[in-house]
Coordinates of C-alpha atoms in Angstrom, one line a residue:
M1315 CA 0.0 0.0 0.0
T1316 CA 2.8 2.4 0.9
H1317 CA 4.5 1.7 -2.4
R1318 CA 1.4 2.4 -4.5
L1319 CA 0.6 5.6 -2.6
S1320 CA 4.2 6.7 -3.0
Q1321 CA 4.0 6.2 -6.8
I1322 CA 0.7 8.2 -7.0
L1323 CA 2.2 10.9 -4.8
A1324 CA 5.3 11.1 -7.0
L1325 CA 3.2 11.6 -10.1
L1326 CA 1.0 14.2 -8.4
T1327 CA 4.1 16.0 -7.2
F1328 CA 5.5 16.1 -10.7
C1329 CA 2.3 17.7 -11.9
L1330 CA 2.5 20.2 -9.0
L1331 CA 6.1 21.1 -10.0
F1332 CA 4.9 21.8 -13.5
L1333 CA 2.0 23.9 -12.3
G1334 CA 4.4 25.8 -10.0
G1335 CA 6.6 26.6 -13.0
L1336 CA 3.6 27.7 -15.0
V1337 CA 2.6 30.1 -12.2
T1338 CA 6.0 31.7 -12.3
S1339 CA 6.2 31.8 -16.1
T1340 CA 2.8 33.4 -16.4
G1341 CA 3.4 35.9 -13.6
S1342 CA 0.4 34.5 -11.7
G1343 CA 2.0 34.3 -8.3
L1344 CA -0.2 37.2 -7.0
A1345 CA -3.3 36.5 -9.1
V1346 CA -4.8 35.4 -5.8
P1347 CA -3.7 37.9 -3.2
D1348 CA -4.9 36.1 -0.1
W1349 CA -4.0 32.7 1.6
P1350 CA -5.0 30.1 2.5
L1351 CA -8.3 30.9 0.9
S1352 CA -8.6 32.3 -2.6
Y1353 CA -10.5 35.6 -2.6
G1354 CA -12.1 34.5 0.6
T1355 CA -13.5 31.3 -0.9
L1356 CA -12.5 27.8 -1.7
F1357 CA -13.5 28.1 -5.4
P1358 CA -12.9 31.6 -6.9
P1359 CA -13.9 32.5 -10.5
M1360 CA -11.3 30.8 -12.7
V1361 CA -10.2 33.7 -14.9
G1362 CA -6.9 35.0 -15.9
G1363 CA -3.9 34.1 -13.7
V1364 CA -6.3 32.7 -11.1
R1365 CA -6.6 29.6 -13.2
F1366 CA -3.0 28.8 -12.7
E1367 CA -2.5 29.9 -9.1
H1368 CA -5.7 28.3 -7.7
T1369 CA -5.1 25.1 -9.6
H1370 CA -1.6 25.0 -8.2
R1371 CA -3.1 25.4 -4.7
V1372 CA -5.7 22.7 -5.2
V1373 CA -3.1 20.2 -6.4
A1374 CA -0.8 21.2 -3.5
S1375 CA -3.6 20.5 -1.1
L1376 CA -4.0 17.0 -2.6
V1377 CA -0.3 16.4 -2.3
G1378 CA -0.4 17.4 1.4
L1379 CA -3.4 15.2 2.0
L1380 CA -1.9 12.2 0.3
S1381 CA 1.3 12.7 2.3
L1382 CA -0.7 12.7 5.5
I1383 CA -2.4 9.4 4.4
L1384 CA 1.0 8.0 3.8
V1385 CA 2.1 8.8 7.4
A1386 CA -1.0 7.0 8.6
T1387 CA -0.5 4.0 6.3
V1388 CA 3.1 3.4 7.2
G1389 CA 2.1 3.4 10.8
F1390 CA -0.2 0.4 10.2
E1391 CA 2.3 -1.4 8.0
K1392 CA 5.3 -3.2 9.4
R1393 CA 8.1 -1.0 7.9
G1394 CA 11.6 -0.4 9.1
K1395 CA 12.5 2.8 10.9
P1396 CA 14.3 4.3 7.8
V1397 CA 11.1 4.1 5.8
R1398 CA 9.0 5.6 8.6
W1399 CA 11.5 8.4 9.0
L1400 CA 11.5 9.0 5.3
V1401 CA 7.7 9.2 5.3
I1402 CA 7.6 11.6 8.3
S1403 CA 10.4 13.7 6.7
S1404 CA 8.5 13.9 3.4
F1405 CA 5.4 15.1 5.3
G1406 CA 7.4 17.7 7.1
L1407 CA 8.9 18.9 3.8
V1408 CA 5.4 19.3 2.2
V1409 CA 4.1 21.1 5.3
L1410 CA 7.0 23.5 5.1
Q1411 CA 6.6 23.9 1.4
G1412 CA 2.9 24.8 1.8
I1413 CA 3.8 27.4 4.4
L1414 CA 6.5 28.9 2.2
G1415 CA 4.0 29.0 -0.7
G1416 CA 1.6 31.0 1.5
L1417 CA 4.3 33.4 2.7
T1418 CA 5.3 34.1 -0.9
V1419 CA 1.8 35.4 -1.5
L1420 CA 1.3 37.2 1.8
H1421 CA 4.7 39.0 1.5
K1422 CA 4.3 39.8 -2.3
L1423 CA 6.8 37.3 -3.7
P1424 CA 10.0 38.2 -1.9
A1425 CA 12.9 36.7 -3.7
P1426 CA 14.5 34.7 -0.8
I1427 CA 11.3 33.0 0.1
S1428 CA 10.4 32.4 -3.5
I1429 CA 13.8 30.8 -4.2
F1430 CA 13.6 28.6 -1.1
H1431 CA 10.1 27.5 -2.2
A1432 CA 11.4 26.7 -5.7
C1433 CA 14.3 24.6 -4.4
L1434 CA 12.3 22.7 -1.7
G1435 CA 9.8 21.4 -4.2
P1436 CA 12.4 19.2 -6.0
I1437 CA 13.8 18.0 -2.7
F1438 CA 10.4 16.8 -1.6
F1439 CA 9.9 15.2 -5.0
C1440 CA 13.2 13.3 -4.6
S1441 CA 12.1 12.1 -1.1
V1442 CA 8.9 10.7 -2.6
V1443 CA 10.7 9.0 -5.5
A1444 CA 13.1 7.5 -3.0
L1445 CA 10.2 6.3 -0.9
A1446 CA 8.5 4.7 -3.9
E1447 CA 11.8 2.9 -4.8
V1448 CA 12.7 1.6 -1.3
T1449 CA 9.2 0.3 -0.7
S1450 CA 9.0 -1.6 -4.1
P1451 CA 9.0 -5.4 -4.0
E1452 CA 12.0 -5.5 -6.4
F1453 CA 14.2 -3.3 -4.2
G1454 CA 13.5 -5.6 -1.2
R1455 CA 14.3 -8.7 -3.1
V1456 CA 17.6 -7.3 -4.4
A1457 CA 18.5 -6.0 -0.9
E1458 CA 18.1 -9.4 0.5
K1459 CA 20.6 -10.8 -2.1
G1460 CA 23.2 -8.2 -1.2
G1461 CA 22.5 -5.5 -3.9
V1462 CA 22.7 -5.3 -7.7
G1463 CA 25.3 -2.6 -7.9
A1464 CA 28.3 -3.3 -5.8
D1465 CA 30.5 -3.1 -8.9
L1466 CA 28.9 0.2 -10.0
M1467 CA 29.7 2.1 -6.8
S1468 CA 33.3 1.1 -6.5
H1469 CA 36.4 3.2 -7.1
R1470 CA 35.4 6.7 -8.4
Q1471 CA 31.8 5.9 -9.1
P1472 CA 30.4 7.2 -5.8
L1473 CA 32.3 10.5 -6.2
I1474 CA 31.0 11.3 -9.7
A1475 CA 27.5 10.2 -8.7
I1476 CA 27.5 12.6 -5.8
L1477 CA 29.1 15.4 -7.8
A1478 CA 26.6 15.1 -10.6
T1479 CA 23.6 15.0 -8.2
C1480 CA 25.0 18.0 -6.3
F1481 CA 25.5 20.0 -9.4
V1482 CA 22.0 19.3 -10.6
F1483 CA 20.7 20.7 -7.3
V1484 CA 23.0 23.7 -7.6
Q1485 CA 21.6 24.2 -11.1
I1486 CA 18.1 24.2 -9.6
L1487 CA 19.2 26.8 -7.1
L1488 CA 20.8 29.0 -9.7
G1489 CA 17.8 28.5 -12.0
A1490 CA 15.5 29.7 -9.2
L1491 CA 17.8 32.7 -8.7
V1492 CA 17.5 33.6 -12.4
R1493 CA 13.8 33.1 -12.4
H1494 CA 13.0 35.2 -9.4
T1495 CA 15.7 37.9 -9.6
G1496 CA 17.0 37.9 -13.2
E1497 CA 20.6 37.7 -11.8
R1498 CA 23.5 35.2 -12.1
I1499 CA 22.3 33.8 -15.5
W1500 CA 25.9 33.2 -16.6
F1501 CA 26.6 31.2 -13.5
H1502 CA 23.6 29.1 -14.4
V1503 CA 24.8 28.6 -18.0
G1504 CA 28.3 27.6 -16.8
G1505 CA 26.9 25.2 -14.2
A1506 CA 24.8 23.6 -17.0
V1507 CA 27.9 22.7 -18.9
I1508 CA 29.5 21.1 -15.8
A1509 CA 26.4 19.2 -14.9
F1510 CA 26.0 18.0 -18.5
I1511 CA 29.6 16.7 -18.5
L1512 CA 29.3 15.0 -15.1
I1513 CA 26.0 13.3 -15.9
T1514 CA 27.3 12.1 -19.3
V1515 CA 30.4 10.6 -17.8
W1516 CA 28.4 9.0 -14.9
V1517 CA 25.8 7.5 -17.2
S1518 CA 28.4 6.2 -19.7
R1519 CA 30.3 4.5 -16.8
T1520 CA 27.2 3.1 -15.3
L1521 CA 25.9 1.7 -18.6
G1522 CA 29.4 0.2 -19.3
A1523 CA 29.5 -1.6 -15.9
S1524 CA 25.9 -2.5 -15.4
E1525 CA 24.3 -5.8 -16.3
S1526 CA 21.1 -5.0 -14.5
K1527 CA 18.2 -3.5 -16.5
S1528 CA 16.9 -2.0 -13.3
V1529 CA 20.0 0.2 -13.2
A1530 CA 20.6 0.6 -17.0
R1531 CA 17.1 1.9 -17.8
P1532 CA 17.0 4.9 -15.5
A1533 CA 20.6 5.6 -16.2
L1534 CA 19.9 5.7 -20.0
F1535 CA 16.8 7.8 -19.3
L1536 CA 19.0 10.2 -17.3
G1537 CA 21.4 10.5 -20.1
L1538 CA 18.7 11.2 -22.6
L1539 CA 16.9 13.6 -20.3
V1540 CA 20.0 15.7 -19.6
V1541 CA 20.3 16.4 -23.4
V1542 CA 16.6 17.4 -23.5
E1543 CA 17.2 19.7 -20.5
F1544 CA 20.2 21.3 -22.1
F1545 CA 18.2 22.2 -25.2
L1546 CA 15.3 23.4 -23.1
G1547 CA 17.7 25.7 -21.3
I1548 CA 18.9 27.1 -24.6
G1549 CA 15.3 27.7 -25.7
A1550 CA 14.4 29.3 -22.4
F1551 CA 17.5 31.6 -22.6
A1552 CA 16.8 32.5 -26.3
F1553 CA 13.1 33.3 -25.7
K1554 CA 14.0 35.4 -22.6
R1555 CA 16.2 37.5 -24.9
L1556 CA 13.3 37.9 -27.3
E1557 CA 11.0 39.0 -24.5
G1558 CA 8.4 41.4 -25.7
A1559 CA 8.0 39.9 -29.2
P1560 CA 4.3 38.9 -29.4
E1561 CA 4.9 35.8 -31.5
T1562 CA 7.1 34.3 -28.8
G1563 CA 4.5 34.6 -26.0
L1564 CA 3.6 30.9 -25.6
A1565 CA 7.2 29.7 -26.1
R1566 CA 8.4 32.1 -23.4
I1567 CA 6.0 30.4 -21.0
L1568 CA 6.5 26.8 -22.0
F1569 CA 10.3 26.6 -22.4
P1570 CA 11.2 27.9 -18.9
T1571 CA 8.3 25.9 -17.3
F1572 CA 9.5 22.6 -18.9
H1573 CA 13.1 23.5 -18.2
Q1574 CA 12.3 23.9 -14.5
T1575 CA 10.2 20.8 -14.3
V1576 CA 12.7 18.6 -16.2
G1577 CA 15.4 19.8 -13.9
A1578 CA 13.5 18.5 -10.9
L1579 CA 13.0 15.2 -12.7
L1580 CA 16.8 15.0 -13.4
L1581 CA 17.5 15.4 -9.7
A1582 CA 15.0 12.6 -8.9
L1583 CA 16.5 10.3 -11.5
C1584 CA 20.0 10.9 -10.0
V1585 CA 18.7 9.8 -6.7
L1586 CA 17.0 6.8 -8.3
V1587 CA 20.1 5.7 -10.1
I1588 CA 22.2 6.0 -7.0
L1589 CA 19.7 3.9 -5.0
R1590 CA 19.6 1.2 -7.6
S1591 CA 23.4 1.3 -8.3
K1592 CA 24.2 0.7 -4.7
N1593 CA 21.4 -1.2 -3.0
F1594 CA 23.4 -1.3 0.1
V1595 CA 20.9 -0.8 2.9
G1596 CA 19.7 -4.4 3.3
P1597 CA 16.2 -5.7 4.0
R1598 CA 15.9 -3.8 7.3
L1599 CA 15.3 -0.5 5.3
R1600 CA 11.9 -1.8 4.4

């Protein structure tokens, strides 16, 4: 039950991240000026930017509710302490994220809170993806056999895996800084090149060493997705430079939105590949 709920929560969180990006791209963050209600009601007229902001709030509420249900579910199931702590931590993250979302509205989108809010979402997403992975039947079977990836996390593999994952998160942070302040864009561009190289090297080494499809598939997807993300970044940068041209209106919304969302997915995939490459925690994790 925990595994299924985690999968649903991960999908719902991914949709929420996309909606959050859409709110920023359309400038709808203050379309609903009050919080936690929307114009003093639960269902305001869905016009203009209210459509994006209120939909974002509704999906966020569903994510919070499902996270609470997960806490209750794991309490009834016989799960190990690490899983219980992961569930509780995820719930704490989503509560904090909701509060930050409210504060961004009440304080008229201050950059520090907005950036914190933009960075915490992908972290929560990663925690849910990790939860879905470690509660899966396959993960438990592999853990009991001693892991599928002892060869993949030897020598320099752990270093490049951690470096790549950290650089992806740094990119998310820099991207949020660019989105909410317009500053440090060249740091973001330079970081993108480093992250691209690190992920490419990591993926190529993993594919070369892995005989397990459970590791190779997400690693291959990670390699393909970083290429997509790179070109989405180029598109977002180009259309930002063309800001004001009427024919680029939709592209100026979609490119940065997809760029931000795919960035969060990249981070989650990094976590997933690490978990599968070194299934080192044993059956007690479950």
